[in-house]
């Protein structure tokens, strides 16, 4: 696992965005795995600015998002489909038909998980997956205790995750209790992974990742067994590491 420290969040986003842009230029048909939440927003803004200024094209790129809330339609402002359309897809030249996010509003959730897993396989897997990390080490919505072999599945969200995500809703009660997420096994099949860690609130998680053992009680620890992971972390996130060093 390679670690790149950035002086601040903006620089971290620029470095990660430049990395993604290079990969898209090298392979215009890149299969790109995407994440939601607060951390990737600066990256998406940088990708949009670059697209407008330099014309980097996403016309042939296919994207797969990590997860979606159960029970929200794609036009619900709190859905991850809405987040992605609003914060990235509608501002670059990717056809929406090439953007994939699990459907959280279907009757048969198990069938949807199988469909999504198969869809990724039919595209011969993800070339580059972007990940954030939860305070409890979750990746996607894979909460502590999730099997490292898991495929796309339905999860019950922990109260800490619902609390952390309540900032995107009017109240914590509005945060759905379930989600569909790519499994840890699905994520690990990606050929390359970028993990983004920003802010003081994530420094304990980063410390646990770097110094703890590989164990299902801390989902992100599995990344230490992947051959090609780069961690981009800002100064606030690495601050606590300096104390431990
Ligand atoms: P955040 O979420 O980027 O909003 O902190 C990351 C995560 O929970 O995976």
XYZ file of N, CA and C and ligand atoms in Angstrom:
744
model
N 0.845 -1.183 0.000
C 0.000 0.000 0.000
C 0.884 1.238 0.000
N 0.651 2.106 -0.986
C 1.467 3.319 -1.072
C 0.683 4.464 -0.424
N 1.364 5.317 0.348
C 0.657 6.425 1.003
C 1.174 7.755 0.497
N 0.283 8.602 0.051
C 0.673 9.928 -0.412
C 0.022 10.960 0.502
N 0.848 11.743 1.156
C 0.350 12.790 2.058
C 0.242 14.099 1.294
N -0.867 14.767 1.451
C -1.048 16.073 0.805
C -1.130 17.140 1.880
N -0.720 18.331 1.529
C -0.656 19.421 2.502
C -2.062 19.816 2.998
N -3.050 19.687 2.114
C -4.428 20.002 2.520
C -5.414 19.252 1.618
N -6.704 19.398 1.951
C -7.748 18.659 1.218
C -7.735 18.994 -0.274
N -7.571 20.300 -0.575
C -7.613 20.728 -1.973
C -6.490 20.073 -2.779
N -5.310 20.046 -2.173
C -4.160 19.437 -2.855
C -4.381 17.929 -3.014
N -4.930 17.316 -1.974
C -5.214 15.874 -2.055
C -6.157 15.580 -3.224
N -7.203 16.409 -3.346
C -8.174 16.194 -4.426
C -7.534 16.405 -5.789
N -6.675 17.398 -5.879
C -6.004 17.681 -7.163
C -5.120 16.495 -7.552
N -4.381 15.972 -6.569
C -3.481 14.844 -6.852
C -4.285 13.612 -7.287
N -5.364 13.336 -6.555
C -6.170 12.154 -6.893
C -6.867 12.352 -8.246
N -7.367 13.572 -8.488
C -8.040 13.834 -9.771
C -7.049 13.710 -10.922
N -5.846 14.248 -10.747
C -4.832 14.140 -11.807
C -4.535 12.668 -12.114
N -4.512 11.861 -11.067
C -4.256 10.432 -11.235
C -5.361 9.796 -12.098
N -6.605 10.145 -11.763
C -7.747 9.585 -12.505
C -7.712 10.068 -13.960
N -7.443 11.349 -14.153
C -7.409 11.919 -15.513
C -6.342 11.207 -16.349
N -5.188 10.963 -15.759
C -4.126 10.239 -16.480
C -4.616 8.862 -16.903
N -5.315 8.176 -16.000
C -5.816 6.825 -16.321
C -6.867 6.880 -17.430
N -7.721 7.907 -17.410
C -8.759 8.030 -18.453
C -8.093 8.337 -19.798
N -7.037 9.155 -19.776
C -6.341 9.484 -21.033
C -5.627 8.244 -21.578
N -5.060 7.445 -20.686
C -4.361 6.222 -21.121
C -5.338 5.187 -21.667
N -6.517 5.123 -21.037
C -7.526 4.128 -21.427
C -8.901 4.795 -21.466
N -9.299 5.335 -22.632
C -10.579 6.053 -22.715
C -11.782 5.175 -22.377
N -11.605 3.829 -22.384
C -12.710 2.932 -22.028
C -12.581 2.427 -20.601
N -11.956 3.236 -19.762
C -11.723 2.854 -18.361
C -13.029 2.461 -17.669
N -12.955 1.413 -16.860
C -14.081 1.043 -15.984
C -13.738 1.636 -14.620
N -14.473 2.658 -14.249
C -14.130 3.471 -13.096
C -15.135 3.257 -11.964
N -14.656 2.862 -10.807
C -15.525 2.679 -9.645
C -15.568 3.967 -8.842
N -16.756 4.404 -8.475
C -16.899 5.712 -7.824
C -17.542 5.611 -6.453
N -17.265 6.631 -5.648
C -17.779 6.680 -4.275
C -18.556 7.974 -4.076
N -19.392 7.989 -3.053
C -20.135 9.203 -2.699
C -19.644 9.694 -1.329
N -20.392 10.579 -0.692
C -19.968 11.122 0.597
C -19.269 12.453 0.410
N -18.735 12.968 1.507
C -18.113 14.288 1.466
C -16.741 14.275 0.815
N -15.959 13.235 1.052
C -14.556 13.252 0.632
C -14.353 13.394 -0.877
N -15.092 12.670 -1.729
C -14.775 12.754 -3.164
C -15.241 14.038 -3.853
N -16.011 14.875 -3.148
C -16.593 16.048 -3.827
C -15.536 16.935 -4.483
N -14.433 17.162 -3.775
C -13.362 18.009 -4.327
C -12.733 17.386 -5.559
N -12.692 16.073 -5.587
C -12.151 15.379 -6.770
C -13.101 15.579 -7.945
N -14.389 15.406 -7.699
C -15.348 15.560 -8.793
C -15.314 16.994 -9.336
N -15.188 17.965 -8.439
C -15.097 19.359 -8.899
C -13.858 19.560 -9.767
N -12.764 18.914 -9.391
C -11.529 19.052 -10.168
C -11.667 18.361 -11.529
N -12.334 17.200 -11.556
C -12.556 16.503 -12.837
C -13.416 17.366 -13.759
N -14.434 18.013 -13.191
C -15.332 18.859 -13.997
C -14.558 20.058 -14.554
N -13.769 20.690 -13.696
C -12.993 21.868 -14.135
C -12.028 21.461 -15.249
N -11.393 20.313 -15.086
C -10.453 19.832 -16.109
C -11.188 19.505 -17.407
N -12.364 18.891 -17.286
C -13.144 18.552 -18.484
C -13.480 19.833 -19.264
N -13.885 20.864 -18.519
C -14.280 22.119 -19.183
C -13.065 22.828 -19.784
N -11.949 22.772 -19.073
C -10.764 23.519 -19.527
C -9.966 22.742 -20.578
N -9.737 21.471 -20.292
C -8.820 20.694 -21.150
C -9.529 19.686 -22.043
N -10.830 19.520 -21.845
C -11.596 18.643 -22.725
C -11.400 17.151 -22.494
N -10.866 16.771 -21.323
C -10.765 15.321 -21.039
C -12.153 14.713 -21.217
N -12.204 13.646 -22.024
C -13.513 13.084 -22.358
C -13.799 11.780 -21.613
N -15.062 11.648 -21.210
C -15.528 10.441 -20.504
C -16.559 9.703 -21.360
N -16.518 10.001 -22.643
C -17.538 9.487 -23.564
C -17.597 7.963 -23.601
N -16.443 7.324 -23.403
C -16.392 5.852 -23.474
C -16.132 5.215 -22.117
N -16.061 6.033 -21.076
C -15.827 5.498 -19.724
C -17.125 4.877 -19.207
N -16.999 3.801 -18.447
C -18.153 3.206 -17.757
C -17.894 3.313 -16.259
N -18.905 3.719 -15.506
C -18.708 3.856 -14.062
C -19.609 2.887 -13.281
N -19.107 2.499 -12.135
C -19.862 1.654 -11.191
C -19.746 2.287 -9.813
N -20.861 2.697 -9.247
C -20.807 3.243 -7.888
C -20.853 2.128 -6.854
N -20.308 2.430 -5.703
C -20.210 1.435 -4.638
C -21.558 1.035 -4.064
N -22.464 2.013 -3.934
C -23.635 1.701 -3.110
C -24.806 2.650 -3.364
N -25.947 2.265 -2.812
C -27.158 3.092 -2.888
C -28.053 2.735 -1.706
N -28.782 3.728 -1.213
C -29.735 3.491 -0.133
C -30.929 2.679 -0.638
N -31.428 1.796 0.213
C -32.656 1.067 -0.094
C -33.848 1.987 0.171
N -34.771 2.006 -0.780
C -36.024 2.731 -0.584
C -36.048 4.114 -1.211
N -34.915 4.592 -1.715
C -34.912 5.910 -2.354
C -34.914 5.747 -3.871
N -35.735 6.546 -4.543
C -35.704 6.537 -6.013
C -34.530 7.398 -6.473
N -34.155 7.218 -7.728
C -32.998 7.945 -8.269
C -33.185 9.451 -8.281
N -34.435 9.917 -8.294
C -34.606 11.372 -8.296
C -34.789 11.945 -6.888
N -34.712 11.101 -5.872
C -34.727 11.615 -4.498
C -33.404 12.366 -4.262
N -33.462 13.603 -3.799
C -32.227 14.389 -3.626
C -31.206 13.745 -2.683
N -31.651 12.811 -1.832
C -30.710 12.149 -0.921
C -30.148 10.848 -1.490
N -30.632 10.449 -2.684
C -30.113 9.197 -3.256
C -28.718 9.432 -3.825
N -27.967 8.354 -3.908
C -26.623 8.470 -4.476
C -26.678 8.661 -5.996
N -27.753 8.195 -6.626
C -27.926 8.473 -8.062
C -28.044 9.980 -8.272
N -28.829 10.625 -7.434
C -28.979 12.080 -7.555
C -27.649 12.776 -7.274
N -26.963 12.345 -6.235
C -25.653 12.916 -5.877
C -24.709 12.837 -7.077
N -24.633 11.666 -7.703
C -23.668 11.489 -8.800
C -24.057 12.302 -10.023
N -25.352 12.302 -10.360
C -25.788 13.093 -11.527
C -25.464 14.563 -11.302
N -25.800 15.030 -10.092
C -25.653 16.440 -9.768
C -24.181 16.850 -9.645
N -23.390 16.032 -8.957
C -22.008 16.427 -8.632
C -20.971 16.036 -9.670
N -21.354 15.179 -10.634
C -20.358 14.798 -11.650
C -20.978 14.554 -13.033
N -21.853 13.557 -13.122
C -22.234 13.063 -14.444
C -22.838 14.134 -15.352
N -23.688 15.009 -14.763
C -24.351 16.020 -15.607
C -23.409 17.134 -16.046
N -22.192 17.106 -15.518
C -21.265 18.205 -15.832
C -20.054 17.748 -16.645
N -20.049 16.462 -17.027
C -19.020 15.978 -17.945
C -19.752 15.299 -19.106
N -18.997 14.708 -20.048
C -19.664 14.209 -21.257
C -19.963 12.708 -21.217
N -20.077 12.143 -20.013
C -20.368 10.700 -19.943
C -21.857 10.466 -20.225
N -22.201 9.503 -21.118
C -23.620 9.177 -21.297
C -24.143 8.523 -20.006
N -25.311 8.962 -19.545
C -25.844 8.408 -18.286
C -26.037 6.900 -18.373
N -26.239 6.402 -19.604
C -26.425 4.951 -19.782
C -25.159 4.163 -19.435
N -24.024 4.835 -19.364
C -22.772 4.155 -18.985
C -22.434 4.354 -17.505
N -23.368 4.938 -16.768
C -23.137 5.137 -15.330
C -24.028 4.163 -14.562
N -23.426 3.379 -13.731
C -24.171 2.324 -13.022
C -24.127 2.523 -11.511
N -25.298 2.437 -10.921
C -25.458 2.543 -9.461
C -26.528 1.515 -9.098
N -26.359 0.757 -8.012
C -27.427 -0.190 -7.667
C -28.764 0.544 -7.552
N -29.846 -0.162 -7.922
C -31.189 0.417 -7.798
C -31.722 0.088 -6.410
N -31.928 1.136 -5.595
C -32.377 0.892 -4.220
C -33.885 0.838 -4.084
N -34.600 1.089 -5.197
C -36.064 1.218 -5.098
C -36.792 0.037 -5.744
N -36.092 -1.100 -5.905
C -36.740 -2.246 -6.564
C -37.406 -3.154 -5.535
N -38.347 -3.976 -6.021
C -39.045 -4.928 -5.151
C -38.089 -6.018 -4.685
N -37.364 -6.590 -5.670
C -36.529 -7.759 -5.376
C -35.069 -7.327 -5.196
N -34.717 -7.039 -3.958
C -33.370 -6.515 -3.686
C -32.289 -7.573 -3.936
N -32.615 -8.831 -3.619
C -31.616 -9.893 -3.824
C -31.277 -10.019 -5.305
N -32.315 -9.958 -6.139
C -32.112 -10.038 -7.585
C -31.292 -8.850 -8.076
N -31.527 -7.687 -7.510
C -30.786 -6.485 -7.885
C -29.294 -6.636 -7.548
N -29.018 -7.256 -6.403
C -27.613 -7.482 -6.022
C -26.928 -8.395 -7.036
N -27.645 -9.455 -7.446
C -27.078 -10.389 -8.423
C -26.862 -9.672 -9.756
N -27.869 -8.884 -10.163
C -27.760 -8.144 -11.433
C -26.522 -7.244 -11.412
N -26.325 -6.539 -10.305
C -25.223 -5.569 -10.242
C -23.871 -6.275 -10.272
N -23.791 -7.353 -9.511
C -22.535 -8.126 -9.475
C -22.217 -8.662 -10.874
N -23.242 -9.195 -11.547
C -23.041 -9.737 -12.897
C -22.658 -8.644 -13.886
N -23.270 -7.485 -13.715
C -22.983 -6.357 -14.613
C -21.495 -5.995 -14.558
N -20.962 -5.955 -13.351
C -19.528 -5.630 -13.198
C -18.687 -6.714 -13.882
N -19.061 -7.980 -13.682
C -18.310 -9.078 -14.300
C -18.385 -9.017 -15.821
N -19.606 -8.712 -16.339
C -19.778 -8.641 -17.804
C -18.880 -7.564 -18.413
N -18.560 -6.550 -17.632
C -17.648 -5.495 -18.108
C -16.193 -5.832 -17.801
N -15.966 -7.080 -17.423
C -14.634 -7.577 -17.089
C -13.991 -6.822 -15.922
N -14.828 -6.378 -14.991
C -14.333 -5.828 -13.726
C -13.931 -4.368 -13.796
N -13.598 -3.860 -12.642
C -13.295 -2.432 -12.480
C -11.780 -2.219 -12.562
N -11.386 -1.236 -13.373
C -9.950 -0.938 -13.517
C -9.429 -0.130 -12.338
N -10.208 0.871 -11.933
C -9.751 1.791 -10.888
C -10.936 2.124 -9.997
N -10.850 1.754 -8.730
C -11.948 2.001 -7.785
C -11.552 3.100 -6.800
N -12.404 4.102 -6.660
C -12.201 5.161 -5.672
C -12.954 4.760 -4.394
N -12.304 4.905 -3.265
C -12.937 4.550 -1.984
C -12.745 5.656 -0.957
N -13.750 5.846 -0.100
C -13.566 6.601 1.136
C -13.478 5.578 2.261
N -13.372 6.062 3.472
C -13.334 5.144 4.619
C -14.233 5.708 5.714
N -14.972 4.841 6.381
C -15.805 5.284 7.502
C -14.979 5.334 8.783
N -15.501 6.024 9.786
C -14.792 6.086 11.067
C -14.574 4.683 11.643
N -15.498 3.779 11.326
C -15.383 2.406 11.835
C -14.673 1.479 10.846
N -14.045 2.062 9.832
C -13.290 1.263 8.865
C -14.125 0.745 7.721
N -15.398 1.147 7.632
C -16.195 0.595 6.530
C -15.697 1.111 5.173
N -15.863 0.269 4.162
C -15.588 0.665 2.777
C -16.853 0.321 1.985
N -17.290 1.249 1.119
C -18.654 1.133 0.631
C -19.517 1.177 1.893
N -20.559 0.356 1.925
C -21.343 0.250 3.157
C -21.050 -1.091 3.836
N -19.860 -1.608 3.630
C -19.480 -2.857 4.286
C -19.038 -2.546 5.709
N -19.932 -2.833 6.632
C -19.697 -2.491 8.030
C -18.812 -3.557 8.693
N -18.234 -3.249 9.866
C -17.386 -4.224 10.559
C -18.076 -5.589 10.685
N -17.308 -6.643 10.437
C -17.845 -8.003 10.508
C -18.244 -8.557 9.155
N -18.291 -7.714 8.120
C -18.646 -8.206 6.781
C -17.539 -9.132 6.268
N -17.949 -10.235 5.644
C -16.965 -11.185 5.109
C -16.110 -10.535 4.025
N -14.827 -10.831 4.069
C -13.920 -10.332 3.029
C -14.268 -10.924 1.658
N -15.053 -11.998 1.638
C -15.426 -12.614 0.343
C -16.767 -12.118 -0.178
N -17.396 -11.193 0.537
C -18.773 -10.820 0.187
C -18.882 -10.219 -1.208
N -20.026 -10.530 -1.840
C -20.378 -9.920 -3.122
C -21.385 -8.800 -2.846
N -21.921 -8.197 -3.916
C -22.922 -7.143 -3.742
C -24.080 -7.676 -2.887
N -24.443 -6.932 -1.850
C -25.460 -7.431 -0.918
C -26.195 -6.283 -0.241
N -27.276 -6.647 0.450
C -28.061 -5.671 1.212
C -27.486 -5.614 2.628
N -27.316 -4.401 3.153
C -26.780 -4.259 4.510
C -27.732 -3.451 5.384
N -27.703 -3.764 6.667
C -28.334 -2.917 7.688
C -27.267 -1.907 8.084
N -27.572 -0.631 7.997
C -26.569 0.380 8.349
C -26.443 0.497 9.864
N -25.224 0.676 10.333
C -25.025 0.842 11.779
C -25.490 2.238 12.181
N -25.774 2.385 13.474
C -26.235 3.710 13.912
C -25.142 4.748 13.715
N -23.856 4.367 13.836
C -22.780 5.362 13.660
C -22.720 5.826 12.207
N -22.959 4.930 11.271
C -22.959 5.325 9.855
C -24.164 6.207 9.546
N -25.334 5.855 10.116
C -26.531 6.678 9.870
C -26.343 8.063 10.478
N -25.729 8.083 11.647
C -25.452 9.375 12.305
C -24.497 10.203 11.440
N -23.408 9.569 10.964
C -22.419 10.297 10.146
C -23.049 10.833 8.867
N -23.992 10.084 8.301
C -24.581 10.498 7.021
C -25.816 11.383 7.180
N -26.221 11.602 8.437
C -27.443 12.397 8.657
C -27.251 13.835 8.192
N -25.991 14.257 7.997
C -25.764 15.625 7.522
C -26.287 15.836 6.103
N -26.537 14.747 5.396
C -27.097 14.866 4.040
C -28.629 14.770 4.041
N -29.215 14.641 5.240
C -30.676 14.524 5.384
C -31.166 15.605 6.357
N -32.476 15.731 6.510
C -33.004 16.698 7.480
C -32.812 16.221 8.915
N -32.837 14.918 9.108
C -32.647 14.376 10.464
C -32.146 12.941 10.337
N -31.615 12.409 11.428
C -31.074 11.040 11.392
C -32.192 10.026 11.135
N -33.418 10.357 11.571
C -34.557 9.452 11.348
C -34.821 9.246 9.860
N -34.475 10.257 9.065
C -34.727 10.157 7.616
C -33.700 9.289 6.893
N -32.564 9.019 7.540
C -31.523 8.225 6.868
C -32.034 6.789 6.748
N -32.068 6.237 5.537
C -32.557 4.865 5.400
C -31.791 3.899 6.303
N -32.437 2.816 6.670
C -31.796 1.852 7.570
C -31.028 0.779 6.809
N -31.279 0.698 5.490
C -30.597 -0.335 4.697
C -30.004 0.265 3.424
N -29.050 -0.460 2.855
C -28.441 -0.034 1.592
C -28.019 -1.276 0.811
N -27.795 -1.080 -0.486
C -27.146 -2.129 -1.302
C -25.709 -1.669 -1.486
N -24.777 -2.565 -1.244
C -23.370 -2.198 -1.440
C -22.622 -3.279 -2.204
N -21.666 -2.854 -3.011
C -20.703 -3.830 -3.531
C -20.111 -4.529 -2.315
N -19.794 -5.800 -2.431
C -19.179 -6.513 -1.315
C -17.685 -6.219 -1.249
N -17.075 -6.681 -0.175
C -15.625 -6.476 -0.048
C -14.897 -7.302 -1.119
N -15.420 -8.507 -1.388
C -14.827 -9.328 -2.454
C -14.936 -8.641 -3.808
N -16.065 -7.966 -4.044
C -16.268 -7.240 -5.306
C -15.224 -6.123 -5.421
N -15.080 -5.367 -4.348
C -14.131 -4.242 -4.347
C -12.702 -4.759 -4.562
N -12.386 -5.868 -3.910
C -11.013 -6.389 -3.977
C -10.652 -6.912 -5.364
N -11.678 -7.204 -6.185
C -11.393 -7.665 -7.555
C -10.971 -6.503 -8.459
N -11.170 -5.257 -8.003
C -10.749 -4.097 -8.805
C -9.240 -4.201 -9.036
N -8.816 -3.824 -10.236
C -7.391 -3.976 -10.536
C -6.531 -2.957 -9.782
N -7.134 -1.831 -9.452
C -6.397 -0.810 -8.716
C -7.384 -0.039 -7.840
N -6.909 0.425 -6.692
C -7.792 1.130 -5.747
C -7.116 2.413 -5.252
N -7.886 3.497 -5.212
C -7.442 4.738 -4.564
C -8.298 4.932 -3.319
N -7.672 5.021 -2.170
C -8.398 5.268 -0.916
C -8.141 6.712 -0.483
N -9.227 7.445 -0.242
C -9.118 8.857 0.126
C -9.436 9.025 1.597
N -8.546 9.692 2.316
C -8.766 9.885 3.749
C -8.530 11.362 4.069
N -9.577 12.019 4.507
C -9.465 13.460 4.747
C -10.023 13.852 6.109
N -9.314 14.722 6.782
C -9.839 15.339 8.000
C -9.430 14.617 9.268
N -9.405 15.406 10.336
C -9.002 14.896 11.650
C -9.897 13.745 12.104
N -11.190 13.825 11.728
C -12.124 12.800 12.193
C -11.784 11.414 11.627
N -10.964 11.375 10.569
C -10.600 10.083 9.980
C -9.214 9.609 10.418
N -8.548 10.400 11.261
C -7.167 10.035 11.587
C -7.096 8.744 12.398
N -8.086 8.500 13.258
C -8.067 7.233 14.005
C -8.258 6.048 13.069
N -9.131 6.229 12.085
C -9.367 5.148 11.123
C -8.090 4.882 10.322
N -7.395 5.952 9.942
C -6.153 5.774 9.173
C -5.094 5.079 10.028
N -5.034 5.478 11.281
C -4.077 4.841 12.190
C -4.388 3.347 12.331
N -5.669 3.042 12.515
C -6.070 1.634 12.670
C -5.757 0.844 11.394
N -5.962 1.481 10.255
C -5.676 0.811 8.978
C -4.192 0.480 8.868
N -3.363 1.469 9.160
C -1.930 1.285 8.931
C -1.278 0.410 9.990
N -1.808 0.448 11.212
C -1.123 -0.247 12.301
C -1.842 -1.486 12.820
N -3.119 -1.630 12.463
C -3.868 -2.773 12.969
C -3.641 -4.016 12.112
N -4.233 -5.125 12.565
C -4.083 -6.348 11.776
C -5.190 -6.441 10.724
N -4.981 -7.323 9.770
C -5.999 -7.540 8.740
C -7.092 -8.395 9.357
N -8.269 -7.793 9.523
C -9.325 -8.495 10.249
C -10.685 -7.964 9.809
N -11.655 -8.870 9.756
C -12.994 -8.463 9.290
C -13.665 -7.456 10.226
N -13.135 -7.292 11.426
C -13.708 -6.294 12.339
C -13.358 -4.869 11.886
N -12.413 -4.749 10.956
C -12.048 -3.438 10.404
C -11.949 -3.609 8.881
N -13.092 -3.437 8.176
C -13.154 -3.813 6.756
C -12.011 -3.284 5.889
N -11.612 -2.016 6.083
C -10.583 -1.449 5.198
C -9.244 -2.162 5.322
N -9.043 -2.903 6.412
C -7.751 -3.582 6.597
C -7.468 -4.572 5.469
N -8.525 -5.048 4.807
C -8.336 -5.996 3.701
C -7.498 -5.376 2.580
N -7.521 -4.054 2.498
C -6.801 -3.382 1.407
C -5.299 -3.644 1.491
N -4.844 -4.003 2.683
C -3.402 -4.280 2.823
C -2.998 -5.559 2.089
N -3.988 -6.349 1.690
C -3.680 -7.585 0.964
C -3.881 -7.401 -0.547
N -4.243 -6.192 -0.970
C -4.457 -5.930 -2.409
C -3.136 -5.464 -3.023
N -2.826 -5.918 -4.238
C -1.512 -5.576 -4.812
C -1.345 -4.121 -5.244
N -2.430 -3.390 -5.445
C -2.241 -2.036 -5.983
C -3.210 -1.032 -5.353
N -2.844 -0.563 -4.169
C -3.664 0.427 -3.466
C -2.816 1.667 -3.194
N -3.347 2.829 -3.507
C -2.703 4.095 -3.126
C -3.634 4.833 -2.185
N -3.103 5.239 -1.042
C -3.882 6.018 -0.074
C -3.491 7.482 -0.249
N -4.480 8.324 -0.526
C -4.254 9.762 -0.545
C -4.819 10.310 0.764
N -3.979 10.948 1.568
C -4.437 11.459 2.863
C -4.007 12.908 3.025
N -4.860 13.720 3.632
C -4.464 15.108 3.869
C -3.826 15.250 5.247
N -3.293 16.434 5.481
C -2.501 16.680 6.693
C -3.293 16.383 7.962
N -4.573 16.767 7.978
C -5.387 16.536 9.176
C -5.531 15.038 9.450
N -5.692 14.274 8.404
C -5.874 12.825 8.584
C -4.602 12.143 9.077
N -3.448 12.665 8.677
C -2.202 12.009 9.093
C -1.686 12.566 10.418
N -2.336 13.638 10.928
C -1.840 14.298 12.141
C -1.674 13.303 13.282
N -2.647 12.487 13.491
C -2.612 11.564 14.620
C -1.520 10.502 14.433
N -1.185 10.193 13.177
C -0.111 9.216 12.937
C 1.206 9.744 13.473
N 1.399 11.051 13.309
C 2.662 11.659 13.743
C 2.827 11.489 15.255
N 1.702 11.566 15.986
C 1.745 11.393 17.425
C 2.183 9.968 17.768
N 1.678 9.009 16.987
C 1.972 7.598 17.264
C 3.354 7.168 16.797
N 3.939 7.922 15.849
C 5.210 7.504 15.258
C 6.357 7.505 16.252
P -17.257 10.666 3.841
O -17.695 9.144 3.874
O -16.429 10.850 2.616
O -18.538 11.412 3.781
O -16.498 10.918 5.084
C -16.759 8.155 3.656
C -17.389 6.817 3.959
O -18.218 6.728 4.878
O -17.054 5.845 3.270
